[in-house]
């Protein structure tokens, strides 16, 4: 218990430093692979604390690794700091009001994510020195999680090859381990090229790339009935060919995101989508070019590490809130719909097999720790933590940062991301990460058991990067 008290005291005593970084990253709000200032903030803070920092790892400018100690075990903690485009929002406001029109916003709480790992790793370093612990602790600065699969690129570059265990968390609106698997995915651009012409005077000379995009989408929408129910296909028209209806559009492009429980299933659907694209090109006498953007694997939760982390979730007190925070939470709750609340409750029930009462929708905060459940359910989303989990035992949890029912990637979440409510969850999560990392330094057998569990779950399936070697990470709007 001494370690718990010391971690708690250290993180609370230095809370202003961690909160400052989190709020700065919240304000900067940089999107995928352009998190230059956010990454630099963390790198400089880590260097000031005597960590060895390597910037631009794996050829990704905004990725970094900060480490302390030497030898094994190597415990890696993953931190993120990327924002989402179009979600600019004033902080602590219960009204939707942007700071900057079309600006970015931290709609997934990754500002808290990066800063909490900073808090955790500082606490770990302090305790490693005090307790004379042998091993290496690393902060993996992971950019481009939102639509970029930054970690999958980092895994492909071999950055996790010598890691014994990876730990992480995600800001959420309840506390519990992330024990479900997730969907693997591919993200691919389909660009059609045709012939421009005057749409009234010489339409017969035009070959419309926009028609091809539309026909492709119609074809894929018919495909949906004939794929496995767990799969998901989404698309966005990223170039509709221009704003003039009196021109036959010679260029048009659509971005597809294809998800399924296993990579081979994603690949099979991708092959069928590609056939539809070629069919659309044939129908319209246009040409189609495919460009692979990114991909990620399904997540393999490691229960050996997960159960250790679960114990630590209960060792630190859950955040409590003062009157001002409760007032704000009440105002914010007005902007969270009944449907959002019901959906959060049913998702918790499904993923944790727990009897969460319907009355939970009348509460402002989730104040307990969900019991551990070795879930066989799929969480219908994707994470690039998936690729890390294929090559090293990985555990992650949801930390209590937002009002219960707050939807992700929403203005409501951005608004809460730089409030004392979110800060409390961030500090709590940093403590849990630190304690789990320290436990691992002291319990080598757990690491061995965790590795054994991973081998068993992979069942001889080798890890192959889902991203082809020639594909580089790309920022938004650059293909
Ligand atoms: Zn996220």
Tab-separated table of C-alpha atoms and ligand atoms in Angstrom:
chain	number	residue	atom	x	y	z
A	1	UNK	CA	0.000	0.000	0.000
A	2	UNK	CA	2.978	2.276	0.491
A	3	UNK	CA	3.432	2.440	-3.282
A	4	UNK	CA	-0.223	3.409	-3.754
A	5	UNK	CA	0.066	6.240	-1.260
A	6	UNK	CA	3.306	7.473	-2.735
A	7	UNK	CA	2.044	7.437	-6.327
A	8	UNK	CA	-1.104	9.187	-5.202
A	9	UNK	CA	0.830	11.854	-3.315
A	10	UNK	CA	3.378	12.413	-6.095
A	11	UNK	CA	0.773	12.840	-8.835
A	12	UNK	CA	-1.438	15.074	-6.673
A	13	UNK	CA	1.511	17.233	-5.598
A	14	UNK	CA	2.498	17.783	-9.223
A	15	UNK	CA	-1.014	17.958	-10.621
A	16	UNK	CA	-0.678	21.532	-11.913
A	17	UNK	CA	2.165	20.546	-14.210
A	18	UNK	CA	0.161	17.670	-15.723
A	19	UNK	CA	-3.007	19.711	-16.052
A	20	UNK	CA	-1.108	22.520	-17.753
A	21	UNK	CA	0.231	20.173	-20.445
A	22	UNK	CA	-3.180	18.608	-20.975
A	23	UNK	CA	-4.837	22.011	-21.361
A	24	UNK	CA	-2.127	23.254	-23.705
A	25	UNK	CA	-2.567	20.221	-25.961
A	26	UNK	CA	-6.333	20.757	-25.781
A	27	UNK	CA	-5.866	24.336	-27.019
A	28	UNK	CA	-3.384	23.492	-29.769
A	29	UNK	CA	-5.622	20.668	-31.094
A	30	UNK	CA	-3.564	19.300	-33.955
A	31	UNK	CA	-4.865	16.534	-36.220
A	32	UNK	CA	-3.254	13.324	-37.345
A	33	UNK	CA	0.488	13.349	-38.060
A	34	UNK	CA	0.644	17.125	-37.694
A	35	UNK	CA	0.861	17.149	-33.894
A	36	UNK	CA	4.172	19.041	-34.001
A	37	UNK	CA	3.580	21.371	-31.079
A	38	UNK	CA	1.774	18.812	-28.947
A	39	UNK	CA	4.527	16.224	-29.350
A	40	UNK	CA	7.218	18.834	-28.761
A	41	UNK	CA	5.543	19.988	-25.550
A	42	UNK	CA	5.648	16.457	-24.191
A	43	UNK	CA	9.207	15.816	-25.452
A	44	UNK	CA	10.549	18.962	-23.779
A	45	UNK	CA	8.765	18.196	-20.531
A	46	UNK	CA	10.185	14.665	-20.591
A	47	UNK	CA	13.703	15.897	-21.313
A	48	UNK	CA	13.429	18.331	-18.422
A	49	UNK	CA	12.741	15.300	-16.226
A	50	UNK	CA	15.871	13.503	-17.499
A	51	UNK	CA	14.200	11.069	-19.836
A	52	UNK	CA	16.042	10.051	-22.936
A	53	UNK	CA	13.863	11.246	-25.785
A	54	UNK	CA	14.020	10.070	-29.359
A	55	UNK	CA	11.957	12.208	-31.707
A	56	UNK	CA	10.608	11.237	-35.123
A	57	UNK	CA	10.808	7.504	-34.428
A	58	UNK	CA	9.871	5.071	-37.186
A	59	UNK	CA	10.185	7.900	-39.709
A	60	UNK	CA	7.061	9.569	-38.282
A	61	UNK	CA	7.869	13.167	-37.405
A	62	UNK	CA	5.403	13.478	-34.535
A	63	UNK	CA	6.074	10.085	-32.931
A	64	UNK	CA	8.546	9.782	-30.066
A	65	UNK	CA	9.868	7.409	-27.443
A	66	UNK	CA	10.989	8.638	-24.041
A	67	UNK	CA	12.729	6.113	-21.831
A	68	UNK	CA	14.285	5.657	-18.443
A	69	UNK	CA	16.255	2.765	-16.972
A	70	UNK	CA	17.935	-0.117	-18.735
A	71	UNK	CA	17.512	-3.771	-19.540
A	72	UNK	CA	14.459	-5.949	-19.113
A	73	UNK	CA	11.633	-5.925	-18.499
A	74	UNK	CA	10.680	-3.204	-20.942
A	75	UNK	CA	7.308	-1.747	-20.039
A	76	UNK	CA	5.810	0.594	-22.631
A	77	UNK	CA	2.985	3.010	-21.889
A	78	UNK	CA	1.147	4.328	-24.933
A	79	UNK	CA	0.028	7.959	-25.027
A	80	UNK	CA	-1.853	9.923	-27.689
A	81	UNK	CA	-2.309	13.641	-28.410
A	82	UNK	CA	-4.113	14.054	-31.742
A	83	UNK	CA	-7.371	15.968	-32.214
A	84	UNK	CA	-10.266	15.830	-34.673
A	85	UNK	CA	-11.061	18.253	-37.429
A	86	UNK	CA	-14.218	20.382	-37.361
A	87	UNK	CA	-14.818	20.010	-33.634
A	88	UNK	CA	-13.589	23.365	-32.350
A	89	UNK	CA	-15.547	24.161	-29.183
A	90	UNK	CA	-15.246	26.495	-26.204
A	91	UNK	CA	-14.281	24.777	-23.009
A	92	UNK	CA	-16.657	24.332	-20.112
A	93	UNK	CA	-19.595	25.568	-22.140
A	94	UNK	CA	-22.902	23.768	-22.197
A	95	UNK	CA	-23.683	25.413	-25.532
A	96	UNK	CA	-22.304	24.420	-28.877
A	97	UNK	CA	-20.005	27.336	-29.723
A	98	UNK	CA	-16.789	27.001	-31.658
A	99	UNK	CA	-13.613	28.939	-30.928
A	100	UNK	CA	-12.609	28.828	-34.572
A	101	UNK	CA	-14.929	28.076	-37.459
A	102	UNK	CA	-14.003	24.676	-38.924
A	103	UNK	CA	-11.222	24.469	-36.350
A	104	UNK	CA	-10.018	21.325	-34.648
A	105	UNK	CA	-11.068	20.006	-31.267
A	106	UNK	CA	-10.143	17.261	-28.836
A	107	UNK	CA	-13.298	15.221	-29.315
A	108	UNK	CA	-11.783	12.003	-28.006
A	109	UNK	CA	-9.895	13.373	-24.995
A	110	UNK	CA	-6.426	12.569	-26.321
A	111	UNK	CA	-5.049	15.683	-24.598
A	112	UNK	CA	-5.798	13.964	-21.278
A	113	UNK	CA	-4.413	10.739	-22.646
A	114	UNK	CA	-0.935	12.113	-23.429
A	115	UNK	CA	-0.679	14.163	-20.234
A	116	UNK	CA	-1.726	11.263	-17.988
A	117	UNK	CA	1.017	9.059	-19.426
A	118	UNK	CA	3.464	11.866	-18.669
A	119	UNK	CA	2.231	11.870	-15.065
A	120	UNK	CA	2.446	8.082	-14.875
A	121	UNK	CA	5.945	7.765	-16.253
A	122	UNK	CA	7.277	10.437	-13.899
A	123	UNK	CA	5.827	8.585	-10.947
A	124	UNK	CA	7.264	5.290	-12.198
A	125	UNK	CA	10.720	6.795	-12.623
A	126	UNK	CA	10.675	8.215	-9.113
A	127	UNK	CA	9.666	4.898	-7.596
A	128	UNK	CA	12.155	2.930	-9.709
A	129	UNK	CA	14.944	5.050	-8.280
A	130	UNK	CA	13.644	4.877	-4.716
A	131	UNK	CA	12.994	1.156	-4.793
A	132	UNK	CA	16.071	0.316	-6.835
A	133	UNK	CA	14.077	-1.429	-9.547
A	134	UNK	CA	15.730	-2.824	-12.639
A	135	UNK	CA	14.222	-2.487	-16.098
A	136	UNK	CA	13.131	0.076	-18.666
A	137	UNK	CA	10.049	2.251	-18.715
A	138	UNK	CA	9.066	3.890	-22.004
A	139	UNK	CA	6.520	6.506	-22.991
A	140	UNK	CA	5.448	5.795	-26.550
A	141	UNK	CA	4.292	9.076	-28.059
A	142	UNK	CA	1.747	7.763	-30.546
A	143	UNK	CA	0.416	10.240	-33.123
A	144	UNK	CA	-2.406	9.931	-35.623
A	145	UNK	CA	-4.790	7.594	-33.836
A	146	UNK	CA	-7.846	9.288	-35.355
A	147	UNK	CA	-8.176	7.809	-38.804
A	148	UNK	CA	-4.411	7.407	-39.092
A	149	UNK	CA	-3.463	4.149	-37.336
A	150	UNK	CA	-0.223	5.713	-36.117
A	151	UNK	CA	0.602	2.766	-33.877
A	152	UNK	CA	0.165	0.290	-36.722
A	153	UNK	CA	2.862	2.186	-38.630
A	154	UNK	CA	5.025	2.218	-35.493
A	155	UNK	CA	4.591	-1.545	-35.065
A	156	UNK	CA	5.437	-2.061	-38.748
A	157	UNK	CA	8.686	-0.130	-38.162
A	158	UNK	CA	9.632	-2.519	-35.357
A	159	UNK	CA	9.362	0.018	-32.530
A	160	UNK	CA	7.615	-2.428	-30.199
A	161	UNK	CA	9.714	-5.497	-30.978
A	162	UNK	CA	11.579	-5.530	-27.661
A	163	UNK	CA	8.664	-4.460	-25.459
A	164	UNK	CA	7.628	-6.999	-22.802
A	165	UNK	CA	4.285	-5.442	-21.921
A	166	UNK	CA	2.252	-2.480	-23.200
A	167	UNK	CA	-0.171	-0.535	-21.022
A	168	UNK	CA	-2.642	2.132	-21.942
A	169	UNK	CA	-6.075	3.600	-21.230
A	170	UNK	CA	-8.638	5.820	-22.887
A	171	UNK	CA	-10.626	8.719	-21.442
A	172	UNK	CA	-14.239	7.651	-21.083
A	173	UNK	CA	-17.357	8.135	-19.003
A	174	UNK	CA	-16.993	5.142	-16.741
A	175	UNK	CA	-14.213	3.151	-15.087
A	176	UNK	CA	-13.541	-0.371	-16.241
A	177	UNK	CA	-11.114	-2.550	-18.127
A	178	UNK	CA	-11.265	-2.644	-21.907
A	179	UNK	CA	-11.653	-6.403	-22.269
A	180	UNK	CA	-13.446	-6.718	-25.603
A	181	UNK	CA	-11.944	-7.206	-28.988
A	182	UNK	CA	-12.364	-4.552	-31.693
A	183	UNK	CA	-12.748	-4.539	-35.461
A	184	UNK	CA	-9.805	-4.677	-37.846
A	185	UNK	CA	-9.986	-2.272	-40.752
A	186	UNK	CA	-8.643	-1.024	-44.090
A	187	UNK	CA	-8.970	2.536	-45.318
A	188	UNK	CA	-8.537	2.956	-49.069
A	189	UNK	CA	-9.007	5.786	-51.579
A	190	UNK	CA	-10.664	5.074	-54.935
A	191	UNK	CA	-9.919	7.824	-57.419
A	192	UNK	CA	-11.767	7.915	-60.726
A	193	UNK	CA	-10.524	9.813	-63.787
A	194	UNK	CA	-12.704	10.555	-66.802
A	195	UNK	CA	-13.066	13.261	-69.455
A	196	UNK	CA	-14.408	16.756	-68.871
A	197	UNK	CA	-16.848	18.321	-71.302
A	198	UNK	CA	-19.598	20.946	-71.539
A	199	UNK	CA	-22.479	19.262	-69.776
A	200	UNK	CA	-25.111	20.749	-72.145
A	201	UNK	CA	-23.256	21.315	-75.372
A	202	UNK	CA	-21.204	18.128	-75.599
A	203	UNK	CA	-22.319	15.741	-72.839
A	204	UNK	CA	-21.692	12.810	-75.170
A	205	UNK	CA	-17.989	13.621	-75.115
A	206	UNK	CA	-17.758	13.589	-71.328
A	207	UNK	CA	-16.971	10.588	-69.143
A	208	UNK	CA	-18.025	11.383	-65.617
A	209	UNK	CA	-15.817	10.394	-62.712
A	210	UNK	CA	-18.575	11.531	-60.348
A	211	UNK	CA	-20.997	9.072	-61.981
A	212	UNK	CA	-18.422	6.368	-61.336
A	213	UNK	CA	-18.217	7.287	-57.638
A	214	UNK	CA	-22.001	7.237	-57.356
A	215	UNK	CA	-22.303	3.899	-59.140
A	216	UNK	CA	-19.588	2.443	-56.961
A	217	UNK	CA	-21.413	3.556	-53.818
A	218	UNK	CA	-24.691	2.102	-55.077
A	219	UNK	CA	-22.926	-1.180	-55.864
A	220	UNK	CA	-21.367	-1.320	-52.401
A	221	UNK	CA	-24.700	-0.545	-50.782
A	222	UNK	CA	-26.105	-3.647	-52.507
A	223	UNK	CA	-23.108	-5.636	-51.265
A	224	UNK	CA	-24.009	-4.922	-47.626
A	225	UNK	CA	-26.720	-7.588	-47.556
A	226	UNK	CA	-24.167	-10.233	-48.481
A	227	UNK	CA	-21.423	-9.690	-45.963
A	228	UNK	CA	-21.089	-10.921	-42.395
A	229	UNK	CA	-23.271	-8.906	-39.976
A	230	UNK	CA	-20.302	-7.858	-37.827
A	231	UNK	CA	-18.662	-6.090	-40.783
A	232	UNK	CA	-19.061	-2.371	-41.408
A	233	UNK	CA	-18.470	-0.352	-44.577
A	234	UNK	CA	-18.374	3.456	-44.520
A	235	UNK	CA	-17.461	5.983	-47.187
A	236	UNK	CA	-16.854	9.682	-47.679
A	237	UNK	CA	-16.707	11.452	-51.050
A	238	UNK	CA	-13.512	13.422	-50.644
A	239	UNK	CA	-13.584	14.952	-54.109
A	240	UNK	CA	-16.854	15.354	-55.971
A	241	UNK	CA	-15.126	16.874	-58.987
A	242	UNK	CA	-15.933	20.532	-58.502
A	243	UNK	CA	-18.811	22.874	-57.912
A	244	UNK	CA	-20.077	23.302	-61.478
A	245	UNK	CA	-22.996	21.162	-62.582
A	246	UNK	CA	-22.491	22.377	-66.153
A	247	UNK	CA	-19.162	20.556	-66.346
A	248	UNK	CA	-18.879	16.795	-66.673
A	249	UNK	CA	-16.602	16.019	-63.742
A	250	UNK	CA	-13.371	14.445	-64.884
A	251	UNK	CA	-12.022	13.639	-61.436
A	252	UNK	CA	-13.757	12.300	-58.344
A	253	UNK	CA	-12.621	10.343	-55.335
A	254	UNK	CA	-14.176	8.339	-52.537
A	255	UNK	CA	-12.561	7.093	-49.350
A	256	UNK	CA	-13.692	3.723	-48.024
A	257	UNK	CA	-13.314	2.370	-44.506
A	258	UNK	CA	-13.978	-1.350	-44.282
A	259	UNK	CA	-14.174	-3.116	-40.918
A	260	UNK	CA	-14.604	-6.719	-39.777
A	261	UNK	CA	-13.580	-8.821	-36.754
A	262	UNK	CA	-10.551	-10.378	-38.481
A	263	UNK	CA	-8.106	-8.957	-41.005
A	264	UNK	CA	-8.702	-11.767	-43.501
A	265	UNK	CA	-12.409	-10.909	-43.445
A	266	UNK	CA	-11.605	-7.243	-44.053
A	267	UNK	CA	-9.388	-8.257	-46.925
A	268	UNK	CA	-12.079	-10.446	-48.504
A	269	UNK	CA	-14.614	-7.582	-48.378
A	270	UNK	CA	-12.010	-5.167	-49.706
A	271	UNK	CA	-11.481	-7.458	-52.738
A	272	UNK	CA	-15.217	-7.369	-53.427
A	273	UNK	CA	-15.394	-3.592	-53.007
A	274	UNK	CA	-12.475	-3.299	-55.444
A	275	UNK	CA	-14.373	-5.375	-58.024
A	276	UNK	CA	-17.321	-3.011	-57.684
A	277	UNK	CA	-14.973	-0.043	-58.214
A	278	UNK	CA	-13.609	-1.626	-61.380
A	279	UNK	CA	-17.169	-2.350	-62.517
A	280	UNK	CA	-18.137	1.283	-61.960
A	281	UNK	CA	-15.106	2.394	-63.983
A	282	UNK	CA	-16.077	0.034	-66.791
A	283	UNK	CA	-19.682	1.265	-66.828
A	284	UNK	CA	-18.625	4.889	-67.083
A	285	UNK	CA	-15.532	4.429	-69.269
A	286	UNK	CA	-13.393	6.033	-66.604
A	287	UNK	CA	-10.279	4.776	-64.913
A	288	UNK	CA	-9.939	3.908	-61.260
A	289	UNK	CA	-6.828	4.065	-59.112
A	290	UNK	CA	-6.682	2.688	-55.598
A	291	UNK	CA	-4.498	4.156	-52.900
A	292	UNK	CA	-4.125	2.364	-49.593
A	293	UNK	CA	-4.342	4.858	-46.736
A	294	UNK	CA	-4.069	2.845	-43.532
A	295	UNK	CA	-5.240	-0.246	-41.710
A	296	UNK	CA	-5.272	-1.782	-38.268
A	297	UNK	CA	-5.694	-5.169	-36.632
A	298	UNK	CA	-8.296	-6.321	-34.132
A	299	UNK	CA	-7.469	-5.880	-30.436
A	300	UNK	CA	-6.410	-8.878	-28.349
A	301	UNK	CA	-7.069	-8.048	-24.672
A	302	UNK	CA	-4.565	-9.670	-22.337
A	303	UNK	CA	-6.424	-10.888	-19.260
A	304	UNK	CA	-3.295	-11.673	-17.228
A	305	UNK	CA	-2.238	-8.027	-17.301
A	306	UNK	CA	-5.866	-6.910	-17.365
A	307	UNK	CA	-6.663	-8.506	-14.025
A	308	UNK	CA	-3.628	-6.889	-12.448
A	309	UNK	CA	-4.761	-3.537	-13.801
A	310	UNK	CA	-8.305	-4.188	-12.554
A	311	UNK	CA	-7.026	-4.486	-8.967
A	312	UNK	CA	-5.308	-1.141	-9.354
A	313	UNK	CA	-8.489	0.516	-10.644
A	314	UNK	CA	-9.944	-0.080	-7.193
A	315	UNK	CA	-6.855	0.929	-5.218
A	316	UNK	CA	-7.131	4.618	-6.074
A	317	UNK	CA	-10.219	6.597	-5.166
A	318	UNK	CA	-12.631	7.495	-7.910
A	319	UNK	CA	-12.900	11.243	-8.526
A	320	UNK	CA	-15.381	13.162	-6.404
A	321	UNK	CA	-16.910	16.439	-7.532
A	322	UNK	CA	-17.558	19.774	-5.857
A	323	UNK	CA	-20.638	21.952	-6.163
A	324	UNK	CA	-19.423	23.963	-9.145
A	325	UNK	CA	-18.594	20.769	-11.031
A	326	UNK	CA	-21.992	19.291	-10.234
A	327	UNK	CA	-23.696	22.474	-11.470
A	328	UNK	CA	-21.783	22.345	-14.742
A	329	UNK	CA	-22.476	18.610	-15.068
A	330	UNK	CA	-26.176	19.281	-14.609
A	331	UNK	CA	-26.152	21.904	-17.356
A	332	UNK	CA	-24.189	19.624	-19.645
A	333	UNK	CA	-26.529	16.719	-19.010
A	334	UNK	CA	-29.294	18.794	-20.592
A	335	UNK	CA	-27.351	18.470	-23.841
A	336	UNK	CA	-26.911	14.731	-23.663
A	337	UNK	CA	-29.856	12.972	-25.212
A	338	UNK	CA	-31.900	10.185	-23.687
A	339	UNK	CA	-30.783	8.032	-26.631
A	340	UNK	CA	-27.104	8.667	-25.860
A	341	UNK	CA	-27.679	7.648	-22.254
A	342	UNK	CA	-29.626	4.516	-23.135
A	343	UNK	CA	-27.013	3.575	-25.699
A	344	UNK	CA	-24.183	3.936	-23.146
A	345	UNK	CA	-26.116	1.835	-20.618
A	346	UNK	CA	-26.854	-0.933	-23.088
A	347	UNK	CA	-23.252	-0.939	-24.322
A	348	UNK	CA	-21.954	-1.319	-20.743
A	349	UNK	CA	-24.457	-4.110	-20.131
A	350	UNK	CA	-23.456	-5.883	-23.328
A	351	UNK	CA	-19.683	-5.572	-22.972
A	352	UNK	CA	-19.458	-6.232	-19.215
A	353	UNK	CA	-22.464	-8.555	-18.741
A	354	UNK	CA	-23.485	-6.467	-15.806
A	355	UNK	CA	-26.875	-5.487	-14.450
A	356	UNK	CA	-26.467	-1.766	-14.859
A	357	UNK	CA	-29.820	-0.347	-13.711
A	358	UNK	CA	-31.899	1.818	-16.002
A	359	UNK	CA	-31.820	4.542	-13.290
A	360	UNK	CA	-28.157	5.085	-14.189
A	361	UNK	CA	-29.495	7.479	-16.810
A	362	UNK	CA	-30.517	9.845	-14.008
A	363	UNK	CA	-26.968	9.980	-12.610
A	364	UNK	CA	-24.418	12.555	-13.688
A	365	UNK	CA	-21.375	10.377	-13.143
A	366	UNK	CA	-20.515	6.723	-13.065
A	367	UNK	CA	-18.834	6.356	-9.695
A	368	UNK	CA	-17.890	2.700	-9.465
A	369	UNK	CA	-15.403	0.346	-11.045
A	370	UNK	CA	-16.990	-2.147	-13.418
A	371	UNK	CA	-16.230	-5.762	-12.500
A	372	UNK	CA	-13.755	-7.616	-14.663
A	373	UNK	CA	-15.361	-9.636	-17.390
A	374	UNK	CA	-13.514	-11.760	-19.935
A	375	UNK	CA	-15.682	-10.508	-22.715
A	376	UNK	CA	-16.368	-12.454	-25.859
A	377	UNK	CA	-18.164	-9.467	-27.337
A	378	UNK	CA	-16.853	-7.141	-30.009
A	379	UNK	CA	-16.685	-3.438	-29.361
A	380	UNK	CA	-17.853	-2.008	-32.684
A	381	UNK	CA	-15.006	0.345	-33.348
A	382	UNK	CA	-11.340	0.016	-34.187
A	383	UNK	CA	-8.113	0.973	-32.459
A	384	UNK	CA	-4.518	0.878	-33.554
A	385	UNK	CA	-3.698	-0.476	-30.080
A	386	UNK	CA	-4.827	-3.680	-31.832
A	387	UNK	CA	-1.515	-4.032	-33.665
A	388	UNK	CA	0.487	-3.478	-30.490
A	389	UNK	CA	-1.616	-6.152	-28.773
A	390	UNK	CA	-0.679	-8.693	-31.451
A	391	UNK	CA	3.024	-8.469	-30.737
A	392	UNK	CA	3.210	-7.758	-27.011
A	393	UNK	CA	0.761	-8.443	-24.144
A	394	UNK	CA	-1.399	-5.343	-23.851
A	395	UNK	CA	-3.987	-4.107	-21.367
A	396	UNK	CA	-6.045	-0.923	-21.347
A	397	UNK	CA	-8.852	0.619	-19.351
A	398	UNK	CA	-11.481	3.327	-19.571
A	399	UNK	CA	-10.847	6.222	-17.189
A	400	UNK	CA	-13.636	8.395	-15.687
A	401	UNK	CA	-13.218	11.772	-17.409
A	402	UNK	CA	-16.648	12.781	-18.678
A	403	UNK	CA	-20.262	13.002	-17.641
A	404	UNK	CA	-22.034	9.690	-18.027
A	405	UNK	CA	-23.418	9.219	-21.526
A	406	UNK	CA	-21.239	11.842	-23.230
A	407	UNK	CA	-20.884	10.705	-26.833
A	408	UNK	CA	-17.403	10.467	-28.336
A	409	UNK	CA	-16.277	12.764	-31.146
A	410	UNK	CA	-18.835	15.362	-30.070
A	411	UNK	CA	-18.733	19.043	-29.057
A	412	UNK	CA	-19.993	17.990	-25.624
A	413	UNK	CA	-16.844	15.957	-25.099
A	414	UNK	CA	-14.538	18.720	-26.370
A	415	UNK	CA	-16.196	21.159	-23.965
A	416	UNK	CA	-15.506	18.890	-20.998
A	417	UNK	CA	-11.925	18.001	-22.023
A	418	UNK	CA	-10.250	20.938	-20.293
A	419	UNK	CA	-12.373	21.059	-17.136
A	420	UNK	CA	-11.498	20.019	-13.602
A	421	UNK	CA	-13.851	17.047	-14.069
A	422	UNK	CA	-11.683	15.702	-16.895
A	423	UNK	CA	-8.462	16.585	-15.042
A	424	UNK	CA	-9.509	14.445	-12.084
A	425	UNK	CA	-10.066	11.440	-14.335
A	426	UNK	CA	-6.745	12.064	-16.048
A	427	UNK	CA	-4.821	12.121	-12.756
A	428	UNK	CA	-6.619	9.007	-11.521
A	429	UNK	CA	-5.730	7.203	-14.753
A	430	UNK	CA	-2.085	8.246	-14.502
A	431	UNK	CA	-1.956	6.689	-11.032
A	432	UNK	CA	-3.424	3.388	-12.231
A	433	UNK	CA	-0.932	3.216	-15.109
A	434	UNK	CA	1.996	3.964	-12.803
A	435	UNK	CA	0.993	1.354	-10.240
A	436	UNK	CA	0.481	-1.318	-12.906
A	437	UNK	CA	3.880	-0.612	-14.466
A	438	UNK	CA	5.565	-0.840	-11.056
A	439	UNK	CA	3.780	-4.114	-10.276
A	440	UNK	CA	5.198	-5.547	-13.479
A	441	UNK	CA	8.757	-4.614	-12.537
A	442	UNK	CA	8.264	-6.568	-9.332
A	443	UNK	CA	6.404	-9.558	-10.792
A	444	UNK	CA	8.318	-11.069	-13.715
A	445	UNK	CA	6.137	-14.166	-13.576
A	446	UNK	CA	3.082	-12.120	-14.545
A	447	UNK	CA	4.903	-10.961	-17.668
A	448	UNK	CA	5.781	-14.561	-18.552
A	449	UNK	CA	2.179	-15.663	-18.020
A	450	UNK	CA	0.937	-12.758	-20.112
A	451	UNK	CA	3.254	-13.691	-22.976
A	452	UNK	CA	2.068	-17.262	-22.769
A	453	UNK	CA	-1.547	-16.097	-22.926
A	454	UNK	CA	-0.827	-14.032	-26.025
A	455	UNK	CA	0.841	-16.959	-27.777
A	456	UNK	CA	-2.132	-19.159	-26.988
A	457	UNK	CA	-4.611	-16.611	-28.280
A	458	UNK	CA	-2.714	-16.064	-31.515
A	459	UNK	CA	-2.721	-19.810	-31.965
A	460	UNK	CA	0.175	-19.853	-34.393
A	461	UNK	CA	-1.109	-16.985	-36.540
A	462	UNK	CA	1.872	-14.782	-37.423
A	463	UNK	CA	1.557	-11.020	-37.173
A	464	UNK	CA	1.704	-9.466	-40.604
A	465	UNK	CA	1.407	-5.700	-40.870
A	466	UNK	CA	-1.903	-4.859	-42.543
A	467	UNK	CA	-0.288	-1.740	-44.043
A	468	UNK	CA	1.804	-2.372	-47.168
A	469	UNK	CA	5.453	-1.340	-46.837
A	470	UNK	CA	5.292	1.468	-49.363
A	471	UNK	CA	2.396	3.250	-47.626
A	472	UNK	CA	3.455	6.221	-45.506
A	473	UNK	CA	1.418	7.890	-42.767
A	474	UNK	CA	-0.461	10.841	-44.245
A	475	UNK	CA	-2.045	13.885	-42.616
A	476	UNK	CA	-5.651	14.794	-43.327
A	477	UNK	CA	-6.331	16.109	-46.843
A	478	UNK	CA	-3.073	14.794	-48.258
A	479	UNK	CA	-3.185	11.691	-50.293
B	1	LIG	ZN1	-9.699	8.097	-28.973
